[in-house]
mmCIF file of C-alpha atoms and ligand atoms in Angstrom:
data_model
loop_
_atom_site.group_PDB
_atom_site.id
_atom_site.type_symbol
_atom_site.label_atom_id
_atom_site.label_comp_id
_atom_site.label_asym_id
_atom_site.label_seq_id
_atom_site.Cartn_x
_atom_site.Cartn_y
_atom_site.Cartn_z
ATOM 1 C CA MET A 50 0.000 0.000 0.000
ATOM 2 C CA ILE A 51 1.171 3.495 -0.810
ATOM 3 C CA TRP A 52 1.739 5.631 2.291
ATOM 4 C CA ARG A 53 -0.162 8.918 2.122
ATOM 5 C CA GLY A 54 0.568 10.289 5.577
ATOM 6 C CA VAL A 55 -0.741 9.655 9.077
ATOM 7 C CA LEU A 56 -4.190 11.193 8.629
ATOM 8 C CA HIS A 57 -5.086 8.961 5.671
ATOM 9 C CA GLU A 58 -3.519 5.921 7.306
ATOM 10 C CA TYR A 59 -5.291 6.269 10.668
ATOM 11 C CA ARG A 60 -8.367 8.206 9.569
ATOM 12 C CA ALA A 61 -10.721 5.901 11.488
ATOM 13 C CA TYR A 62 -9.044 6.914 14.772
ATOM 14 C CA LEU A 63 -9.175 10.658 14.151
ATOM 15 C CA PRO A 64 -12.150 12.977 14.741
ATOM 16 C CA PHE A 65 -12.055 14.906 11.455
ATOM 17 C CA ALA A 66 -15.184 15.899 9.544
ATOM 18 C CA ASP A 67 -15.929 13.725 6.515
ATOM 19 C CA ASN A 68 -15.339 16.528 4.007
ATOM 20 C CA VAL A 69 -11.991 17.668 5.369
ATOM 21 C CA GLN A 70 -9.220 18.360 2.822
ATOM 22 C CA ILE A 71 -6.072 16.747 4.181
ATOM 23 C CA VAL A 72 -2.858 18.784 4.022
ATOM 24 C CA THR A 73 -0.005 16.286 4.081
ATOM 25 C CA LEU A 74 3.649 15.785 3.190
ATOM 26 C CA ASN A 75 3.289 12.004 3.602
ATOM 27 C CA GLU A 76 4.693 12.269 7.132
ATOM 28 C CA GLY A 77 4.959 9.305 9.495
ATOM 29 C CA ASN A 78 5.842 5.699 8.633
ATOM 30 C CA THR A 79 9.213 6.315 10.249
ATOM 31 C CA PRO A 80 11.444 3.301 10.894
ATOM 32 C CA LEU A 81 11.554 1.435 14.186
ATOM 33 C CA ILE A 82 15.240 0.504 14.237
ATOM 34 C CA ALA A 83 16.567 -2.341 16.377
ATOM 35 C CA ALA A 84 19.472 -1.173 18.567
ATOM 36 C CA PRO A 85 21.248 -4.302 19.837
ATOM 37 C CA ARG A 86 24.652 -2.653 20.417
ATOM 38 C CA LEU A 87 23.156 0.185 22.406
ATOM 39 C CA ALA A 88 21.075 -2.340 24.369
ATOM 40 C CA GLN A 89 24.219 -4.278 25.208
ATOM 41 C CA ALA A 90 25.985 -1.077 26.312
ATOM 42 C CA LEU A 91 23.109 -0.009 28.553
ATOM 43 C CA ALA A 92 22.257 -3.395 30.041
ATOM 44 C CA PRO A 93 24.852 -6.105 29.293
ATOM 45 C CA GLY A 94 23.332 -9.567 29.127
ATOM 46 C CA ALA A 95 19.829 -8.439 30.075
ATOM 47 C CA GLY A 96 18.220 -9.533 26.812
ATOM 48 C CA MET A 97 16.627 -6.114 26.481
ATOM 49 C CA LYS A 98 15.022 -5.598 23.075
ATOM 50 C CA LEU A 99 15.683 -1.949 22.367
ATOM 51 C CA TYR A 100 14.186 -0.071 19.408
ATOM 52 C CA LEU A 101 14.641 3.467 18.154
ATOM 53 C CA LYS A 102 11.645 5.251 16.617
ATOM 54 C CA TYR A 103 13.510 7.577 14.292
ATOM 55 C CA GLU A 104 11.226 10.572 13.992
ATOM 56 C CA GLY A 105 13.996 12.657 12.464
ATOM 57 C CA LEU A 106 13.020 11.060 9.155
ATOM 58 C CA ASN A 107 9.759 12.998 8.944
ATOM 59 C CA PRO A 108 9.492 15.540 6.087
ATOM 60 C CA THR A 109 10.809 18.508 8.075
ATOM 61 C CA GLY A 110 13.053 16.386 10.280
ATOM 62 C CA SER A 111 11.037 16.039 13.486
ATOM 63 C CA PHE A 112 7.941 14.385 14.944
ATOM 64 C CA LYS A 113 6.196 17.771 14.888
ATOM 65 C CA ASP A 114 5.013 16.939 11.351
ATOM 66 C CA ARG A 115 2.558 14.346 12.724
ATOM 67 C CA GLY A 116 0.787 17.035 14.687
ATOM 68 C CA MET A 117 1.160 19.747 12.105
ATOM 69 C CA THR A 118 -0.575 17.846 9.296
ATOM 70 C CA ALA A 119 -3.576 17.606 11.636
ATOM 71 C CA ALA A 120 -3.452 21.194 12.948
ATOM 72 C CA ILE A 121 -3.082 22.743 9.481
ATOM 73 C CA THR A 122 -5.725 20.449 7.979
ATOM 74 C CA GLN A 123 -8.206 21.555 10.640
ATOM 75 C CA ALA A 124 -7.174 25.231 10.396
ATOM 76 C CA VAL A 125 -7.870 25.186 6.650
ATOM 77 C CA HIS A 126 -11.171 23.393 7.280
ATOM 78 C CA GLU A 127 -12.178 26.176 9.677
ATOM 79 C CA GLY A 128 -11.270 28.861 7.120
ATOM 80 C CA ALA A 129 -8.020 30.156 8.624
ATOM 81 C CA ARG A 130 -5.856 32.393 6.434
ATOM 82 C CA ALA A 131 -2.917 32.629 8.832
ATOM 83 C CA VAL A 132 -1.261 30.547 11.564
ATOM 84 C CA ILE A 133 1.092 31.403 14.392
ATOM 85 C CA CYS A 134 3.217 29.530 16.922
ATOM 86 C CA ALA A 135 5.948 30.021 19.478
ATOM 87 C CA SER A 136 8.717 27.518 19.025
ATOM 88 C CA THR A 137 12.171 26.372 19.997
ATOM 89 C CA GLY A 138 12.500 25.666 16.256
ATOM 90 C CA ASN A 139 10.966 22.386 15.152
ATOM 91 C CA THR A 140 7.338 23.414 15.543
ATOM 92 C CA ALA A 141 8.184 26.550 13.580
ATOM 93 C CA ALA A 142 9.837 24.623 10.741
ATOM 94 C CA SER A 143 6.950 22.198 10.551
ATOM 95 C CA ALA A 144 4.285 24.932 10.672
ATOM 96 C CA ALA A 145 6.160 26.818 7.965
ATOM 97 C CA ALA A 146 6.214 23.804 5.637
ATOM 98 C CA TYR A 147 2.569 22.807 6.037
ATOM 99 C CA ALA A 148 1.431 26.433 5.889
ATOM 100 C CA ALA A 149 3.301 26.841 2.606
ATOM 101 C CA ARG A 150 1.537 23.779 1.255
ATOM 102 C CA ALA A 151 -1.835 25.180 2.277
ATOM 103 C CA SER A 152 -1.085 28.765 1.123
ATOM 104 C CA LEU A 153 -1.429 30.168 4.628
ATOM 105 C CA ARG A 154 0.475 33.087 6.072
ATOM 106 C CA CYS A 155 2.781 31.721 8.813
ATOM 107 C CA LEU A 156 4.284 33.642 11.734
ATOM 108 C CA VAL A 157 6.737 31.960 14.074
ATOM 109 C CA LEU A 158 8.162 33.350 17.315
ATOM 110 C CA VAL A 159 11.548 31.966 18.291
ATOM 111 C CA PRO A 160 13.853 32.777 21.215
ATOM 112 C CA GLU A 161 16.649 35.021 19.954
ATOM 113 C CA GLY A 162 19.946 33.165 19.592
ATOM 114 C CA LYS A 163 18.509 29.926 20.970
ATOM 115 C CA ILE A 164 17.250 28.314 17.775
ATOM 116 C CA ALA A 165 19.414 25.670 16.116
ATOM 117 C CA LEU A 166 20.764 26.558 12.682
ATOM 118 C CA GLY A 167 18.950 23.875 10.655
ATOM 119 C CA LYS A 168 15.599 24.902 12.103
ATOM 120 C CA LEU A 169 16.068 28.586 11.366
ATOM 121 C CA ALA A 170 17.258 27.784 7.844
ATOM 122 C CA ALA A 171 14.160 25.681 7.222
ATOM 123 C CA CYS A 172 11.740 28.341 8.512
ATOM 124 C CA LEU A 173 13.289 30.920 6.232
ATOM 125 C CA ALA A 174 13.370 28.552 3.254
ATOM 126 C CA TYR A 175 9.667 27.729 3.590
ATOM 127 C CA GLY A 176 8.877 31.444 3.597
ATOM 128 C CA ALA A 177 7.625 31.867 7.147
ATOM 129 C CA GLU A 178 7.767 35.260 8.852
ATOM 130 C CA VAL A 179 10.333 34.592 11.567
ATOM 131 C CA ILE A 180 10.094 36.816 14.608
ATOM 132 C CA SER A 181 12.997 36.585 17.014
ATOM 133 C CA ILE A 182 12.050 37.656 20.523
ATOM 134 C CA ALA A 183 14.378 38.715 23.321
ATOM 135 C CA GLY A 184 12.857 36.113 25.622
ATOM 136 C CA SER A 185 12.290 32.418 26.129
ATOM 137 C CA PHE A 186 9.957 29.917 24.479
ATOM 138 C CA ASP A 187 7.640 30.371 27.450
ATOM 139 C CA ASP A 188 7.486 34.146 26.847
ATOM 140 C CA GLY A 189 6.686 33.503 23.184
ATOM 141 C CA LEU A 190 3.932 31.053 24.053
ATOM 142 C CA ALA A 191 2.300 33.593 26.374
ATOM 143 C CA MET A 192 2.404 36.171 23.547
ATOM 144 C CA VAL A 193 0.819 33.944 20.909
ATOM 145 C CA ARG A 194 -1.863 32.718 23.339
ATOM 146 C CA GLU A 195 -2.852 36.349 23.848
ATOM 147 C CA ILE A 196 -2.738 37.471 20.234
ATOM 148 C CA VAL A 197 -5.068 34.712 19.031
ATOM 149 C CA GLN A 198 -7.690 36.070 21.453
ATOM 150 C CA ARG A 199 -7.573 39.382 19.590
ATOM 151 C CA GLN A 200 -6.803 38.525 15.991
ATOM 152 C CA PRO A 201 -8.212 35.964 13.535
ATOM 153 C CA ILE A 202 -5.158 33.742 13.417
ATOM 154 C CA ALA A 203 -4.942 30.035 14.258
ATOM 155 C CA LEU A 204 -2.605 28.853 16.997
ATOM 156 C CA VAL A 205 -0.677 25.689 16.071
ATOM 157 C CA ASN A 206 1.284 25.073 19.277
ATOM 158 C CA SER A 207 0.601 21.805 21.043
ATOM 159 C CA ILE A 208 -2.103 23.430 23.171
ATOM 160 C CA ASN A 209 -4.044 23.076 19.906
ATOM 161 C CA PRO A 210 -5.824 19.713 20.444
ATOM 162 C CA TRP A 211 -5.385 18.702 16.788
ATOM 163 C CA ARG A 212 -1.637 18.588 17.288
ATOM 164 C CA LEU A 213 -2.086 15.814 19.831
ATOM 165 C CA GLU A 214 -4.554 13.995 17.570
ATOM 166 C CA GLY A 215 -1.889 13.837 14.880
ATOM 167 C CA GLN A 216 0.970 13.016 17.218
ATOM 168 C CA LYS A 217 -0.834 10.088 18.824
ATOM 169 C CA THR A 218 -0.374 8.207 15.520
ATOM 170 C CA GLY A 219 3.212 7.605 16.630
ATOM 171 C CA ALA A 220 1.850 5.158 19.208
ATOM 172 C CA PHE A 221 -0.245 3.389 16.566
ATOM 173 C CA GLU A 222 2.799 2.954 14.336
ATOM 174 C CA ILE A 223 4.946 1.578 17.139
ATOM 175 C CA CYS A 224 2.303 -1.032 18.012
ATOM 176 C CA ASP A 225 1.929 -1.968 14.336
ATOM 177 C CA GLN A 226 5.706 -2.204 13.880
ATOM 178 C CA LEU A 227 6.055 -4.421 16.951
ATOM 179 C CA GLY A 228 3.569 -6.851 15.425
ATOM 180 C CA GLY A 229 0.431 -5.549 17.116
ATOM 181 C CA ARG A 230 1.447 -4.861 20.679
ATOM 182 C CA ALA A 231 2.765 -2.012 22.769
ATOM 183 C CA PRO A 232 6.309 -2.094 24.217
ATOM 184 C CA ASP A 233 6.934 -2.600 27.933
ATOM 185 C CA TRP A 234 8.563 0.816 28.252
ATOM 186 C CA HIS A 235 8.257 3.913 26.081
ATOM 187 C CA CYS A 236 11.033 6.502 26.593
ATOM 188 C CA LEU A 237 11.060 10.046 25.248
ATOM 189 C CA PRO A 238 12.291 13.588 25.879
ATOM 190 C CA VAL A 239 9.822 15.952 27.557
ATOM 191 C CA GLY A 240 9.687 19.675 26.859
ATOM 192 C CA ASN A 241 6.245 21.212 26.543
ATOM 193 C CA ALA A 242 4.880 17.710 27.281
ATOM 194 C CA GLY A 243 2.633 17.557 24.225
ATOM 195 C CA ASN A 244 4.277 14.431 22.885
ATOM 196 C CA ILE A 245 4.122 12.372 26.078
ATOM 197 C CA THR A 246 0.455 13.345 26.369
ATOM 198 C CA ALA A 247 -0.237 12.427 22.753
ATOM 199 C CA TYR A 248 1.535 9.061 22.947
ATOM 200 C CA TRP A 249 -0.449 8.110 26.012
ATOM 201 C CA MET A 250 -3.697 9.067 24.248
ATOM 202 C CA GLY A 251 -2.621 6.944 21.310
ATOM 203 C CA TYR A 252 -1.730 3.841 23.293
ATOM 204 C CA LYS A 253 -4.988 3.988 25.219
ATOM 205 C CA GLN A 254 -7.076 4.431 22.095
ATOM 206 C CA TYR A 255 -5.325 1.746 20.017
ATOM 207 C CA ASN A 256 -5.889 -0.916 22.627
ATOM 208 C CA ARG A 257 -2.811 -3.048 21.898
ATOM 209 C CA GLY A 258 -1.591 -2.962 25.479
ATOM 210 C CA LEU A 259 -0.057 -0.128 27.479
ATOM 211 C CA PRO A 260 3.617 0.661 28.051
ATOM 212 C CA ARG A 261 5.074 2.343 31.094
ATOM 213 C CA LEU A 262 6.261 5.836 30.197
ATOM 214 C CA LEU A 263 9.732 7.146 30.946
ATOM 215 C CA GLY A 264 10.243 10.856 30.346
ATOM 216 C CA GLY A 265 13.598 12.627 30.297
ATOM 217 C CA GLN A 266 13.882 16.340 31.030
ATOM 218 C CA ALA A 267 17.123 18.274 30.784
ATOM 219 C CA ALA A 268 18.366 19.001 34.308
ATOM 220 C CA GLY A 269 18.467 22.755 33.625
ATOM 221 C CA ALA A 270 14.902 22.685 32.289
ATOM 222 C CA ALA A 271 13.084 20.125 34.411
ATOM 223 C CA PRO A 272 9.960 21.800 35.811
ATOM 224 C CA ILE A 273 7.938 18.582 35.947
ATOM 225 C CA VAL A 274 10.665 16.693 37.775
ATOM 226 C CA TYR A 275 11.201 19.473 40.324
ATOM 227 C CA GLY A 276 7.553 20.477 40.585
ATOM 228 C CA ARG A 277 8.065 24.166 39.913
ATOM 229 C CA VAL A 278 8.299 26.608 37.013
ATOM 230 C CA ILE A 279 11.895 27.184 35.896
ATOM 231 C CA GLU A 280 12.222 30.889 35.123
ATOM 232 C CA GLN A 281 15.437 30.614 33.103
ATOM 233 C CA PRO A 282 15.707 27.134 31.637
ATOM 234 C CA GLU A 283 19.114 26.272 30.200
ATOM 235 C CA THR A 284 20.342 23.228 28.310
ATOM 236 C CA ILE A 285 22.237 22.263 25.187
ATOM 237 C CA ALA A 286 19.057 20.405 24.188
ATOM 238 C CA THR A 287 17.337 23.538 22.879
ATOM 239 C CA ALA A 288 14.200 21.683 21.744
ATOM 240 C CA ILE A 289 13.347 20.973 25.388
ATOM 241 C CA ARG A 290 14.537 24.254 26.852
ATOM 242 C CA ILE A 291 11.130 24.937 28.399
ATOM 243 C CA GLY A 292 10.418 26.088 31.947
ATOM 244 C CA ASN A 293 6.623 26.000 32.095
ATOM 245 C CA PRO A 294 5.157 23.158 29.992
ATOM 246 C CA ALA A 295 1.721 23.765 28.510
ATOM 247 C CA ARG A 296 0.721 20.105 28.997
ATOM 248 C CA TRP A 297 2.165 19.792 32.502
ATOM 249 C CA GLN A 298 -0.917 18.310 34.194
ATOM 250 C CA GLN A 299 -1.667 15.902 31.334
ATOM 251 C CA ALA A 300 1.909 14.679 31.496
ATOM 252 C CA LEU A 301 1.547 14.010 35.219
ATOM 253 C CA ASP A 302 -1.702 12.144 34.561
ATOM 254 C CA ALA A 303 -0.087 10.037 31.824
ATOM 255 C CA LEU A 304 2.895 9.236 34.045
ATOM 256 C CA ASP A 305 0.584 8.307 36.881
ATOM 257 C CA GLU A 306 -1.785 6.165 34.799
ATOM 258 C CA SER A 307 1.097 4.319 33.115
ATOM 259 C CA ASP A 308 2.973 3.759 36.368
ATOM 260 C CA GLY A 309 5.747 5.688 34.681
ATOM 261 C CA GLN A 310 8.711 7.803 35.704
ATOM 262 C CA ILE A 311 10.122 11.192 34.818
ATOM 263 C CA THR A 312 13.679 12.113 35.535
ATOM 264 C CA ALA A 313 16.205 14.892 35.025
ATOM 265 C CA VAL A 314 19.286 14.154 32.916
ATOM 266 C CA SER A 315 22.348 16.383 32.780
ATOM 267 C CA ASP A 316 23.619 17.851 29.533
ATOM 268 C CA ALA A 317 26.688 15.624 29.893
ATOM 269 C CA ASP A 318 24.440 12.550 30.078
ATOM 270 C CA ILE A 319 22.353 13.736 27.134
ATOM 271 C CA LEU A 320 25.522 14.150 25.076
ATOM 272 C CA ALA A 321 26.833 10.746 26.164
ATOM 273 C CA ALA A 322 23.599 9.119 24.965
ATOM 274 C CA TRP A 323 23.685 11.237 21.799
ATOM 275 C CA ARG A 324 27.210 9.984 21.063
ATOM 276 C CA GLN A 325 26.283 6.350 21.728
ATOM 277 C CA LEU A 326 23.364 6.586 19.317
ATOM 278 C CA ALA A 327 25.652 7.798 16.558
ATOM 279 C CA HIS A 328 28.723 5.663 17.341
ATOM 280 C CA LEU A 329 27.030 2.381 18.230
ATOM 281 C CA GLU A 330 23.964 2.455 15.993
ATOM 282 C CA GLY A 331 24.672 4.963 13.218
ATOM 283 C CA VAL A 332 21.701 7.094 14.180
ATOM 284 C CA PHE A 333 22.321 10.852 14.252
ATOM 285 C CA VAL A 334 19.863 12.959 16.229
ATOM 286 C CA GLU A 335 19.706 16.458 17.655
ATOM 287 C CA PRO A 336 20.730 16.633 21.328
ATOM 288 C CA ALA A 337 17.188 16.850 22.786
ATOM 289 C CA SER A 338 16.279 13.620 21.027
ATOM 290 C CA ALA A 339 18.808 11.717 23.113
ATOM 291 C CA ALA A 340 17.156 12.684 26.418
ATOM 292 C CA GLY A 341 14.891 9.623 26.381
ATOM 293 C CA VAL A 342 17.891 7.330 25.897
ATOM 294 C CA ALA A 343 19.796 9.223 28.608
ATOM 295 C CA ALA A 344 16.848 8.722 30.971
ATOM 296 C CA LEU A 345 16.753 5.007 30.181
ATOM 297 C CA ARG A 346 20.481 4.684 30.749
ATOM 298 C CA GLN A 347 20.233 6.507 34.070
ATOM 299 C CA GLN A 348 17.254 4.501 35.346
ATOM 300 C CA ILE A 349 18.841 1.169 34.421
ATOM 301 C CA ALA A 350 22.122 2.175 36.096
ATOM 302 C CA ALA A 351 20.230 3.249 39.246
ATOM 303 C CA ALA A 352 18.233 -0.020 39.270
ATOM 304 C CA GLN A 353 15.025 1.986 38.961
ATOM 305 C CA LEU A 354 14.107 0.145 35.773
ATOM 306 C CA ASP A 355 14.547 -3.579 35.213
ATOM 307 C CA PRO A 356 15.501 -4.144 31.568
ATOM 308 C CA GLN A 357 15.484 -7.957 31.783
ATOM 309 C CA ASP A 358 13.850 -9.313 28.588
ATOM 310 C CA LYS A 359 11.883 -6.085 28.177
ATOM 311 C CA THR A 360 10.841 -4.531 24.882
ATOM 312 C CA ILE A 361 11.756 -0.863 25.079
ATOM 313 C CA VAL A 362 11.183 1.888 22.531
ATOM 314 C CA CYS A 363 13.011 5.209 22.604
ATOM 315 C CA VAL A 364 11.515 7.957 20.479
ATOM 316 C CA LEU A 365 14.224 9.958 18.714
ATOM 317 C CA THR A 366 12.346 13.165 18.130
ATOM 318 C CA GLY A 367 14.497 15.105 15.656
ATOM 319 C CA HIS A 368 17.277 14.706 13.090
ATOM 320 C CA GLY A 369 20.926 15.441 13.876
ATOM 321 C CA LEU A 370 21.251 17.849 10.960
ATOM 322 C CA LYS A 371 18.877 20.200 12.758
ATOM 323 C CA ASP A 372 21.715 21.288 15.022
ATOM 324 C CA PRO A 373 25.034 21.043 13.161
ATOM 325 C CA ASP A 374 26.698 23.491 15.553
ATOM 326 C CA ALA A 375 26.126 21.162 18.509
ATOM 327 C CA ALA A 376 27.544 18.201 16.589
ATOM 328 C CA ILE A 377 30.664 20.064 15.482
ATOM 329 C CA ALA A 378 31.280 21.465 18.964
ATOM 330 C CA GLN A 379 31.337 17.901 20.338
ATOM 331 C CA ALA A 380 33.975 16.560 17.963
ATOM 332 C CA ALA A 381 37.642 17.068 17.196
ATOM 333 C CA PRO A 382 38.167 18.988 13.942
ATOM 334 C CA PRO A 383 38.933 16.962 10.770
ATOM 335 C CA HIS A 384 42.546 15.877 10.138
ATOM 336 C CA LEU A 385 44.398 18.119 7.755
ATOM 337 C CA LEU A 386 46.764 16.414 5.291
ATOM 338 C CA PRO A 387 48.570 17.442 2.123
ATOM 339 C CA ALA A 388 46.917 16.040 -1.040
ATOM 340 C CA GLN A 389 49.482 13.224 -1.298
ATOM 341 C CA THR A 390 48.998 9.473 -1.030
ATOM 342 C CA ALA A 391 52.199 9.147 1.018
ATOM 343 C CA ALA A 392 50.767 11.469 3.630
ATOM 344 C CA LEU A 393 47.556 9.443 3.694
ATOM 345 C CA GLU A 394 49.546 6.242 4.103
ATOM 346 C CA ALA A 395 51.584 7.719 6.942
ATOM 347 C CA TYR A 396 48.354 8.771 8.600
ATOM 348 C CA LEU A 397 46.837 5.273 8.197
ATOM 349 C CA LEU A 398 49.900 3.618 9.747
ATOM 350 C CA ARG A 399 50.363 6.089 12.587
ATOM 351 C CA LYS A 400 50.416 4.726 16.115
HETATM 352 C C1 PLP B 219 9.287 19.437 20.417
HETATM 353 C C2 PLP B 219 10.442 18.563 20.660
HETATM 354 C C3 PLP B 219 10.588 17.845 21.855
HETATM 355 C C4 PLP B 219 9.666 17.981 23.018
HETATM 356 O O1 PLP B 219 8.343 17.593 22.766
HETATM 357 P P1 PLP B 219 7.184 18.159 23.699
HETATM 358 O O2 PLP B 219 5.933 17.730 23.048
HETATM 359 O O3 PLP B 219 7.358 19.645 23.703
HETATM 360 O O4 PLP B 219 7.385 17.586 25.052
HETATM 361 C C5 PLP B 219 11.663 16.974 21.967
HETATM 362 N N1 PLP B 219 12.574 16.840 20.980
HETATM 363 C C6 PLP B 219 12.465 17.530 19.835
HETATM 364 C C7 PLP B 219 13.508 17.326 18.799
HETATM 365 C C8 PLP B 219 11.401 18.403 19.628
HETATM 366 O O5 PLP B 219 11.333 19.083 18.491
#
């Protein structure tokens, strides 16, 4: 069967009107990649079956496309001419792409200097109006929430319920890819907490069993873990640099219902997981995407999670090329050689 995007594929599970015109870039259908070397590194000999749901392979390079196809489809259905969002970058890039496809004006608010290069480049390429604010994501979200009360413009942040409707399809796909059942554990990064909320909705609705949820927040931006708003969140994982999550209570409910856990992981641990993903499994993600793996690693090491014979899925939320600066800053610079075979040979044989 030809894949025509998550709304066509899972239409029966989504509350759209019959006459809706679907705006899609054929998002979804991302690979669930077995990660045996990473599993062995995290839990030697435990027989853990670890899988990576590589959401960086969506059309704009993050899972946000699952929600955006739904939000833009509904916005067009309701007659919107313009959309707006606050974003750490990926929501903005996704909104910009789907808005372009639907001929909508698109405004995106991003925190000045805190948006990764690949995300900014994409927003500009898709023709969005990029507004850089001297403030945080949380400040931007407060601004867009207010403006949509005054002006006829559709809000496409994950407080828009259609975003969650689209994003819950990730849970359907995982169950389908595991042969019709949910994993034992489902690990993911948590920022605004839309995705953890959406996945839990999806697992409950699909009725193929329920996983326990494990959320990872960056230690410098962990309001849910610490139980208080973080006024100045800070982390290398810019996609989850959020101090006051819009879906805070729903995330707590999902964690509670699933008998799950949420934990803070340091930037050093996020980068260690990020490196293992690339070095051991050949999967390159942006730093935030490694927070779920970092959380899993931490919980196994602390004996808070028993990996023995468990099926565990880590959602890798965004592609590594989103944040080339972070990747380059983590590595030694390339070796410089003269353009001579002898020099290459000497390099190959060096001790
Ligand atoms: C948006 C995003 C997150 C966080 O998702 P929330 O729904 O805000 O919790 C994590 N990683 C990446 C790459 C993202 O773009």
